[in-house]
Coordinates of C-alpha atoms in Angstrom, one line a residue:
Chain L
M1 CA 0.5 0.2 0.3
N2 CA 1.2 3.4 -1.0
P3 CA 0.8 6.3 1.9
P4 CA -2.4 8.1 1.8
L5 CA -0.6 11.4 -0.6
P6 CA -0.9 14.7 1.1
Q7 CA -3.5 17.7 0.4
E8 CA -2.6 19.3 -2.1
K9 CA -0.2 22.7 -1.9
T10 CA -2.0 26.0 -3.0
D11 CA 0.2 28.8 -4.5
G12 CA 2.2 29.3 -2.0
P13 CA 6.0 31.0 -1.6
M14 CA 8.8 29.4 -3.0
P15 CA 10.9 27.6 -0.3
E16 CA 14.1 29.7 1.0
K17 CA 17.2 29.5 -1.4
T18 CA 20.5 28.2 -0.2
D19 CA 23.4 27.3 -1.5
A20 CA 24.6 24.0 0.5
P21 CA 24.0 21.1 -1.3
M22 CA 20.2 19.3 -1.0
T23 CA 20.3 16.2 0.8
I24 CA 17.4 13.9 0.9
K25 CA 16.3 11.6 3.2
P26 CA 14.1 8.7 2.0
G27 CA 11.1 9.0 3.8
E28 CA 11.3 12.4 4.9
R29 CA 10.6 14.2 1.4
D30 CA 8.1 16.0 0.5
R31 CA 5.5 14.1 -1.9
S32 CA 3.4 17.7 -2.1
L33 CA 4.5 19.0 -5.8
A34 CA 4.9 15.4 -6.8
A35 CA 1.1 15.1 -5.8
E36 CA -0.1 18.4 -8.0
V37 CA 1.6 18.1 -10.3
R38 CA 0.4 14.4 -10.7
S39 CA -3.2 15.7 -10.3
R40 CA -2.9 18.8 -12.5
S41 CA -0.8 17.0 -15.7
G42 CA -3.9 14.2 -15.7
T43 CA -0.2 12.6 -15.5
N44 CA 1.4 9.4 -12.9
F45 CA 4.8 10.0 -13.5
N46 CA 5.2 7.2 -11.0
C47 CA 5.9 4.6 -12.9
C48 CA 8.7 6.2 -14.4
F49 CA 12.5 3.8 -13.5
Q50 CA 14.5 6.2 -14.8
C51 CA 15.5 4.5 -18.5
R52 CA 16.2 7.8 -20.2
S53 CA 14.4 6.8 -23.2
C54 CA 12.6 11.0 -22.8
G55 CA 16.0 12.3 -22.3
N56 CA 18.0 10.2 -25.6
G57 CA 15.1 11.4 -27.8
C58 CA 14.5 15.1 -26.8
P59 CA 16.2 17.3 -30.0
F60 CA 16.5 20.2 -27.4
I61 CA 18.5 18.1 -25.2
Q62 CA 21.5 20.2 -24.5
A63 CA 19.9 23.4 -24.0
M64 CA 18.3 21.9 -20.7
D65 CA 19.7 22.0 -17.4
H66 CA 18.2 18.7 -16.2
P67 CA 17.4 16.3 -18.6
P68 CA 13.7 15.3 -18.7
N69 CA 13.5 12.1 -16.5
V70 CA 15.9 13.4 -13.9
L71 CA 13.7 16.4 -13.3
L72 CA 11.0 14.0 -12.7
R73 CA 12.9 12.5 -9.9
M74 CA 13.3 16.1 -8.8
V75 CA 9.9 16.5 -8.8
Q76 CA 8.9 13.3 -7.0
Y77 CA 12.2 14.6 -4.7
G78 CA 10.5 18.0 -3.0
M79 CA 13.0 20.2 -5.0
D80 CA 10.4 23.1 -6.0
R81 CA 12.6 25.5 -6.7
E82 CA 15.1 23.8 -8.4
V83 CA 12.8 22.4 -11.0
L84 CA 10.5 25.4 -11.3
E85 CA 13.5 27.9 -12.1
S86 CA 14.7 25.4 -14.1
E87 CA 16.1 25.7 -17.6
T88 CA 14.4 22.5 -19.3
I89 CA 10.5 23.6 -18.6
W90 CA 10.7 26.4 -20.9
V91 CA 13.3 24.9 -23.1
C92 CA 11.0 22.2 -23.9
A93 CA 8.5 23.0 -26.8
G94 CA 5.9 20.7 -27.0
C95 CA 7.0 18.8 -29.6
H96 CA 6.2 15.0 -27.7
T97 CA 8.8 13.1 -28.4
C98 CA 10.2 11.7 -24.8
S99 CA 5.4 11.2 -24.9
S100 CA 5.5 9.0 -27.6
Q101 CA 9.0 6.8 -27.0
C102 CA 8.4 7.0 -23.3
P103 CA 7.6 2.6 -22.0
M104 CA 5.1 3.2 -19.8
A105 CA 3.6 6.2 -21.8
I106 CA 4.2 9.3 -19.6
D107 CA 3.2 12.2 -21.0
L108 CA 6.6 14.5 -20.0
A109 CA 5.1 17.1 -22.2
G110 CA 1.6 17.3 -20.2
V111 CA 4.1 17.5 -17.5
M112 CA 6.3 20.3 -18.5
N113 CA 3.8 22.6 -19.4
T114 CA 1.5 22.2 -15.7
L115 CA 5.1 22.7 -13.8
R116 CA 5.6 26.0 -16.6
I117 CA 2.2 27.3 -15.7
M118 CA 3.0 26.5 -11.9
A119 CA 5.8 28.0 -12.6
M120 CA 4.6 31.6 -13.5
E121 CA 1.9 30.9 -10.3
R122 CA 4.3 31.1 -7.9
G123 CA 6.4 33.4 -9.3
A124 CA 9.6 31.6 -9.9
A125 CA 12.3 33.1 -11.6
V126 CA 12.0 32.5 -15.3
A127 CA 15.2 31.1 -16.1
K128 CA 15.0 32.1 -20.3
P129 CA 13.2 35.0 -19.8
N130 CA 13.3 35.5 -23.9
I131 CA 11.3 32.7 -24.1
L132 CA 8.5 34.3 -21.9
K133 CA 8.9 37.6 -23.3
F134 CA 8.4 35.6 -26.7
H135 CA 5.0 33.8 -25.3
E136 CA 4.1 37.5 -23.8
E137 CA 4.6 39.3 -26.8
V138 CA 2.1 35.7 -29.1
L139 CA -0.7 37.0 -26.2
G140 CA -0.5 40.8 -26.9
S141 CA -0.8 40.2 -30.2
L142 CA -3.9 37.4 -29.7
K143 CA -5.7 40.2 -27.9
R144 CA -5.0 43.0 -29.6
Y145 CA -6.5 41.6 -32.9
G146 CA -7.9 38.0 -32.1
R147 CA -4.6 36.5 -33.8
A148 CA -1.1 36.6 -34.2
H149 CA 0.6 39.3 -36.3
K150 CA 4.2 38.0 -36.5
L151 CA 5.5 40.8 -37.7
G152 CA 4.4 42.8 -35.1
I153 CA 5.6 40.2 -32.3
M154 CA 9.4 39.8 -33.3
W155 CA 9.6 43.5 -33.3
R156 CA 8.0 43.6 -29.8
Y157 CA 10.3 40.9 -29.2
K158 CA 12.9 43.1 -29.6
L159 CA 12.5 45.5 -28.1
K160 CA 12.2 44.0 -25.0
T161 CA 15.0 41.8 -25.3
R162 CA 17.3 44.2 -27.1
R163 CA 18.4 41.7 -29.4
W164 CA 17.9 44.4 -32.1
F165 CA 20.6 42.8 -35.2
S166 CA 20.5 39.3 -33.8
D167 CA 18.4 36.7 -36.8
M168 CA 18.0 40.7 -38.5
D169 CA 18.5 39.0 -41.7
T170 CA 16.1 36.4 -41.2
G171 CA 13.7 38.9 -40.9
L172 CA 14.7 40.7 -44.1
K173 CA 14.7 38.1 -46.4
M174 CA 11.2 37.2 -44.9
L175 CA 10.4 40.7 -45.6
A176 CA 11.5 40.7 -48.6
K177 CA 9.6 37.7 -49.9
R178 CA 6.4 39.3 -48.0
K179 CA 6.1 36.7 -45.5
L180 CA 5.7 38.9 -43.1
E181 CA 2.6 41.6 -43.4
L182 CA 2.5 44.2 -42.6
R183 CA -1.0 44.4 -41.8
P184 CA -2.5 42.6 -39.3
S185 CA -5.1 40.0 -39.7
R186 CA -8.2 41.3 -37.2
V187 CA -11.2 39.3 -35.8
K188 CA -14.0 41.2 -36.9
A189 CA -16.0 40.8 -33.7
I190 CA -12.6 41.8 -31.5
K191 CA -15.2 42.8 -28.2
E192 CA -16.1 38.8 -27.8
I193 CA -11.7 37.8 -28.1
E194 CA -11.0 41.2 -25.1
D195 CA -14.1 39.0 -23.4
L196 CA -12.0 36.3 -23.0
F197 CA -8.9 37.9 -22.1
Q198 CA -11.2 39.7 -18.7
H199 CA -12.4 36.6 -18.0
Y200 CA -10.2 33.7 -18.6
W201 CA -7.0 35.2 -17.8
R202 CA -5.9 34.2 -15.3
K203 CA -7.8 33.9 -13.6
G204 CA -7.8 30.3 -12.4
K205 CA -10.4 28.0 -11.1
Chain T
M1 CA -16.8 19.7 -61.9
S2 CA -19.9 18.9 -64.2
G3 CA -22.1 16.2 -62.9
R4 CA -20.0 15.9 -60.1
L5 CA -21.0 16.3 -56.6
E6 CA -19.1 19.1 -54.6
L7 CA -18.3 18.3 -51.2
D8 CA -19.3 21.3 -48.3
F9 CA -16.5 21.2 -45.2
S10 CA -15.8 24.5 -43.2
Y11 CA -12.4 24.8 -43.3
F12 CA -9.9 27.3 -40.9
P13 CA -6.7 28.0 -42.1
G14 CA -5.6 29.2 -38.9
C15 CA -2.3 32.3 -38.7
S16 CA 0.4 31.1 -40.6
M17 CA -1.9 30.0 -43.0
A18 CA -2.8 33.3 -43.3
T19 CA 0.0 35.6 -43.0
T20 CA 3.1 33.8 -43.8
A21 CA 2.2 30.5 -45.3
A22 CA 0.0 32.6 -47.6
E23 CA 1.3 29.9 -50.5
S24 CA 0.3 27.2 -48.9
N25 CA -3.0 28.3 -48.5
M26 CA -3.3 29.3 -52.2
S27 CA -2.1 26.0 -53.6
L28 CA -4.5 24.7 -51.2
M29 CA -7.8 26.1 -52.5
K30 CA -6.6 25.8 -55.8
A31 CA -6.2 21.7 -54.7
A32 CA -9.6 21.3 -53.2
R33 CA -11.6 23.4 -56.4
I34 CA -10.1 20.8 -58.8
L35 CA -11.2 18.0 -56.6
G36 CA -14.4 19.4 -55.7
L37 CA -14.1 19.9 -52.5
N38 CA -15.5 22.9 -51.0
L39 CA -13.5 24.2 -48.2
I40 CA -15.8 27.3 -46.7
E41 CA -13.3 29.7 -44.7
L42 CA -15.3 30.0 -41.1
E43 CA -16.8 33.4 -40.6
D44 CA -14.4 35.6 -38.7
W45 CA -12.6 32.8 -36.9
N46 CA -10.1 33.6 -34.8
C47 CA -6.2 31.8 -33.2
C48 CA -6.7 28.8 -32.2
G49 CA -4.9 29.6 -28.1
S50 CA -1.5 28.7 -30.0
S51 CA 1.3 27.5 -27.5
S52 CA 1.9 30.7 -26.1
A53 CA -1.8 30.7 -24.8
Q54 CA -1.8 27.4 -23.4
T55 CA 1.5 27.9 -21.4
M56 CA 0.5 31.3 -20.4
C57 CA -3.1 31.0 -19.6
A58 CA -4.9 26.7 -20.2
D59 CA -8.1 28.6 -19.3
L60 CA -7.9 31.9 -22.3
G61 CA -6.1 28.9 -24.7
T62 CA -9.7 26.5 -24.7
A63 CA -11.6 29.9 -24.9
M64 CA -10.2 30.6 -27.7
A65 CA -10.0 27.1 -29.3
A66 CA -13.8 26.7 -28.5
R67 CA -14.8 30.2 -30.2
N68 CA -14.1 28.8 -33.3
L69 CA -15.9 25.8 -32.1
S70 CA -19.2 27.7 -31.6
L71 CA -18.2 29.8 -35.2
A72 CA -19.0 26.3 -36.6
P73 CA -22.0 26.0 -38.8
P74 CA -23.8 21.6 -38.2
G75 CA -23.9 19.3 -40.6
R76 CA -20.3 19.8 -42.1
P77 CA -17.3 19.2 -40.8
L78 CA -14.3 21.3 -39.7
V79 CA -10.6 21.1 -42.1
A80 CA -7.9 22.3 -40.2
M81 CA -4.5 22.6 -42.5
C82 CA -2.3 23.1 -39.5
P83 CA -1.3 20.4 -37.4
R84 CA -1.2 23.0 -33.8
C85 CA -4.8 24.0 -34.6
L86 CA -6.0 21.1 -35.5
H87 CA -4.0 19.4 -31.8
Y88 CA -5.5 22.7 -30.0
L89 CA -9.5 22.4 -31.9
R90 CA -9.5 18.5 -31.2
S91 CA -8.4 18.8 -27.1
V92 CA -10.6 22.0 -26.4
Q93 CA -12.9 19.6 -28.2
A94 CA -12.6 16.8 -25.8
R95 CA -11.8 18.8 -23.0
L96 CA -15.2 20.3 -23.1
K97 CA -17.3 17.2 -23.0
N98 CA -15.7 16.4 -19.7
D99 CA -15.9 19.8 -18.8
P100 CA -19.5 21.0 -18.8
E101 CA -19.4 24.2 -17.0
T102 CA -16.9 26.2 -19.1
R103 CA -18.7 25.0 -21.3
R104 CA -21.7 26.3 -20.3
D105 CA -19.8 29.7 -19.5
L106 CA -19.3 29.9 -22.9
E107 CA -21.8 29.2 -24.8
E108 CA -23.5 32.1 -22.2
R109 CA -21.3 34.4 -23.4
W110 CA -21.9 34.1 -27.1
G111 CA -25.1 33.5 -27.2
R112 CA -23.8 29.9 -29.6
P113 CA -24.1 26.6 -28.4
I114 CA -20.4 24.7 -29.3
P115 CA -21.4 21.4 -30.9
L116 CA -19.3 18.8 -29.3
G117 CA -20.1 15.9 -31.8
L118 CA -18.4 18.9 -35.3
E119 CA -16.0 16.5 -36.9
I120 CA -13.0 18.2 -37.4
V121 CA -10.3 16.3 -39.7
H122 CA -6.6 17.4 -40.8
F123 CA -7.0 17.5 -44.9
L124 CA -4.9 14.5 -46.1
E125 CA -7.5 13.0 -43.3
V126 CA -10.3 14.7 -46.3
L127 CA -8.4 13.6 -49.4
V128 CA -8.1 9.6 -47.7
R129 CA -11.3 9.4 -47.3
Y130 CA -13.1 11.9 -49.1
A131 CA -10.8 11.9 -52.5
P132 CA -8.7 9.0 -53.6
G133 CA -11.0 8.2 -57.1
R134 CA -11.1 11.8 -57.9
L135 CA -7.0 12.2 -57.5
Q136 CA -6.4 9.8 -59.4
Q137 CA -9.0 11.8 -62.5
N138 CA -7.7 14.5 -61.6
V139 CA -3.8 13.8 -62.1
K140 CA -3.2 16.5 -65.1
R141 CA 1.1 17.1 -64.3
S142 CA 2.4 13.8 -63.2
L143 CA 5.2 14.0 -60.4
K144 CA 6.9 11.0 -61.6
G145 CA 10.7 12.0 -61.0
L146 CA 10.0 13.5 -57.9
K147 CA 11.8 11.9 -55.2
F148 CA 10.3 13.7 -51.8
V149 CA 11.4 13.2 -47.9
P150 CA 7.1 12.8 -46.5
Y151 CA 8.1 15.7 -43.7
Y152 CA 5.4 15.4 -40.8
G153 CA 6.8 17.4 -38.1
C154 CA 6.2 16.6 -34.8
T155 CA 2.5 17.7 -34.3
V156 CA 0.2 15.2 -36.6
F157 CA 2.8 12.7 -34.9
R158 CA -0.2 11.7 -32.7
P159 CA 0.2 13.8 -28.8
P160 CA -1.1 11.5 -26.0
S161 CA -4.5 13.4 -25.1
L162 CA -5.1 12.4 -28.5
A163 CA -3.7 8.7 -29.1
R164 CA -7.5 7.5 -29.7
E165 CA -7.3 10.4 -32.7
K166 CA -6.7 9.8 -36.1
Y167 CA -3.4 9.0 -36.5
Y168 CA -1.5 10.5 -40.7
Q169 CA 1.6 8.1 -40.9
G170 CA 1.7 7.6 -44.4
E171 CA -0.2 9.4 -45.7
M172 CA 1.4 12.2 -47.9
E173 CA 2.9 9.3 -49.0
N174 CA -0.3 7.2 -50.8
V175 CA -1.9 10.5 -52.1
L176 CA 1.9 11.6 -54.1
A177 CA 2.1 8.3 -55.0
I178 CA -0.8 8.1 -56.7
L179 CA 0.4 11.4 -57.9
G180 CA 3.3 9.8 -59.5
A181 CA 5.5 11.2 -57.0
Q182 CA 8.6 8.9 -55.3
P183 CA 8.8 8.7 -51.3
I184 CA 11.8 8.8 -49.6
V185 CA 12.9 6.7 -46.5
G186 CA 15.8 6.3 -44.8
A187 CA 14.7 10.8 -43.7
Y188 CA 14.3 12.5 -40.5
T189 CA 10.2 12.5 -40.6
H190 CA 9.2 13.6 -37.0
R191 CA 11.6 15.4 -35.9
C192 CA 10.3 18.4 -34.1
C193 CA 11.5 21.2 -36.8
G194 CA 12.4 24.0 -33.0
S195 CA 9.1 25.3 -33.5
F196 CA 9.1 28.8 -31.5
L197 CA 12.1 28.5 -30.5
S198 CA 13.4 29.4 -34.0
A199 CA 12.2 32.8 -33.0
T200 CA 13.4 32.9 -29.4
D201 CA 16.8 31.0 -29.6
P202 CA 17.6 30.7 -32.9
E203 CA 21.3 29.2 -32.8
L204 CA 20.2 26.4 -31.0
V205 CA 17.4 25.4 -34.0
T206 CA 19.6 26.2 -36.6
P207 CA 21.8 22.4 -35.9
L208 CA 18.7 20.7 -35.0
V209 CA 17.4 21.7 -39.1
N210 CA 20.8 20.9 -41.0
E211 CA 19.9 17.9 -39.3
I212 CA 16.8 17.3 -40.9
V213 CA 17.3 18.5 -43.7
D214 CA 21.0 17.2 -44.3
S215 CA 19.2 13.4 -43.4
A216 CA 17.2 14.4 -46.7
V217 CA 20.0 15.3 -48.6
L218 CA 22.0 11.4 -47.4
A219 CA 18.7 9.6 -48.4
E220 CA 18.7 10.6 -52.0
A221 CA 15.6 13.4 -52.4
H222 CA 14.9 16.1 -54.5
C223 CA 13.2 18.0 -51.7
L224 CA 10.9 17.8 -48.4
V225 CA 7.2 17.7 -48.3
T226 CA 5.8 18.9 -45.5
A227 CA 2.2 18.9 -43.6
C228 CA 3.1 21.9 -41.5
A229 CA 3.1 25.2 -41.9
M230 CA 5.6 26.1 -39.5
C231 CA 7.4 23.4 -40.2
Q232 CA 8.0 24.5 -44.0
L233 CA 9.0 28.2 -43.1
N234 CA 11.6 26.7 -39.9
L235 CA 13.3 24.2 -42.5
E236 CA 13.8 27.5 -45.2
I237 CA 15.1 29.9 -42.8
R238 CA 17.0 28.2 -40.5
C239 CA 19.4 25.7 -43.2
N240 CA 22.4 26.9 -43.0
S241 CA 24.1 23.6 -44.4
M242 CA 26.0 23.7 -47.7
V243 CA 23.6 21.6 -49.6
K244 CA 19.4 22.9 -49.5
L245 CA 16.9 21.3 -50.1
P246 CA 13.6 22.9 -51.6
V247 CA 11.1 22.4 -48.8
F248 CA 7.0 22.0 -50.7
H249 CA 3.6 22.8 -48.9
F250 CA 2.1 19.3 -49.3
S251 CA -0.5 21.9 -51.1
E252 CA 1.4 23.3 -53.4
V253 CA 2.8 19.7 -54.8
L254 CA -1.1 18.1 -54.6
A255 CA -2.3 21.4 -56.7
L256 CA 0.7 21.5 -59.4
A257 CA -0.4 17.9 -59.4
L258 CA -4.1 18.2 -60.3
G259 CA -3.1 21.0 -62.8
A260 CA -3.1 24.6 -61.5
Q261 CA -1.3 26.6 -63.7
D262 CA -0.7 30.0 -60.9
Y263 CA 2.1 28.3 -59.0
E264 CA 4.9 31.3 -60.0
G265 CA 3.4 33.3 -57.1
W266 CA 3.5 30.7 -54.3
F267 CA 7.4 29.4 -55.3
A268 CA 8.6 33.2 -55.5
R269 CA 7.6 33.4 -51.9
H270 CA 9.9 30.4 -50.7
L271 CA 13.6 31.3 -49.5
V272 CA 14.5 28.2 -51.1
D273 CA 13.9 29.0 -55.3
P274 CA 12.5 25.2 -55.8
R275 CA 11.9 26.7 -59.5
P276 CA 15.0 25.4 -60.6
L277 CA 14.0 21.4 -59.7
L278 CA 10.9 21.4 -61.2
K279 CA 12.6 22.7 -64.3
E280 CA 14.7 20.3 -64.5
L281 CA 12.4 17.8 -64.3
A282 CA 10.4 19.6 -66.3
L283 CA 7.4 19.7 -64.2
V284 CA 7.0 23.6 -64.8
A285 CA 7.8 25.3 -68.3

């Protein structure tokens, strides 16, 4: 029999940051992070036996600070801060390669998505701030037009990250080929979109 | 088109097809018209929610995808071409089946029902289910000699939340082989193209895209044919390998084989010009 799972943790503050190496004592570890991730992602990852298939298949593994299987183990160990402030959760592009390769059918990409949302709810330091800024700009475009306007998104993204000259040639080539529309394509009933932002944006349940 | 039954579908283009991948949209419309498939654009559609909304606020992502469902007239399937749009529209429909509270809330907000029984299909599925005979009847320009790698990307490859849904493996090869082209095996076909990381971390994506394109070169393909507009863009803009192969949208190759004449406007928008290859194979003048 498994011990009963503790109550779900609500959006609590982040634990204190320390430089001391973390000692994990079996039997004393905090299971609340694992319980929350399990219930919110709808994925039972307790059957993970650390075979590393997920990390072996991941196209973006080299940009991650922890491979997906290690991150799962860290969740099980209750390492809230290390997990929610990891680069891994932001680098994951949700391609589901890990999820489809996992012999135990664990939806790791689903777990990553849950961890990103939890990281923002708890105000964790975002290890890849440029990726967050990009998502914010896409959201801004959706709010304004109901659709994604790529030129506007990239313009504002560059303004925020001050990466003006990186990747300029690609942008110019796309402009020359008319792949970046100057004017956004818009939803006519934009009121309906504004209304959705007002009612659903970060209201939670 | 005389004496042939026209089949009606609602069509969800999505942001990419409407803008950066307009050439895919134009060729898709052309091919559909030739095949007697009437794709009726969903009136006043909005973004499906995209990875960004799903990441930043799942409830908002659900609501955005749901609005599109509420705009779909009953009685005809909703067709998407973009795999991500298809994925979000379908998974939100599945989510709302189990969440009557949110569904009621949204329906009251718009005064429109959200059709939970609405069939949401990828254009590939429309072809193999409704039009296999029409494909053979309408080949005007055989693609004989064209060796292609079918590149599906990551998303039509069955995200787990949709594991019991239709599986598209092999359909591009099936369709293009009917039209005379030769599928090439042994290259990467489902590897992720980098998705939004292509915008935020291009230095991470370039080696991955190079691996995909290089694998097609090694397999001696002439080109890649993609099922996803974002993959097509990433494979073109992020590849800096010595040999760059043309990357077609599936709809372009399809429309070409069906005899479309207005291809100049599509191919002029490619960053790797496919016209020399097509001329060499005598597929275009």
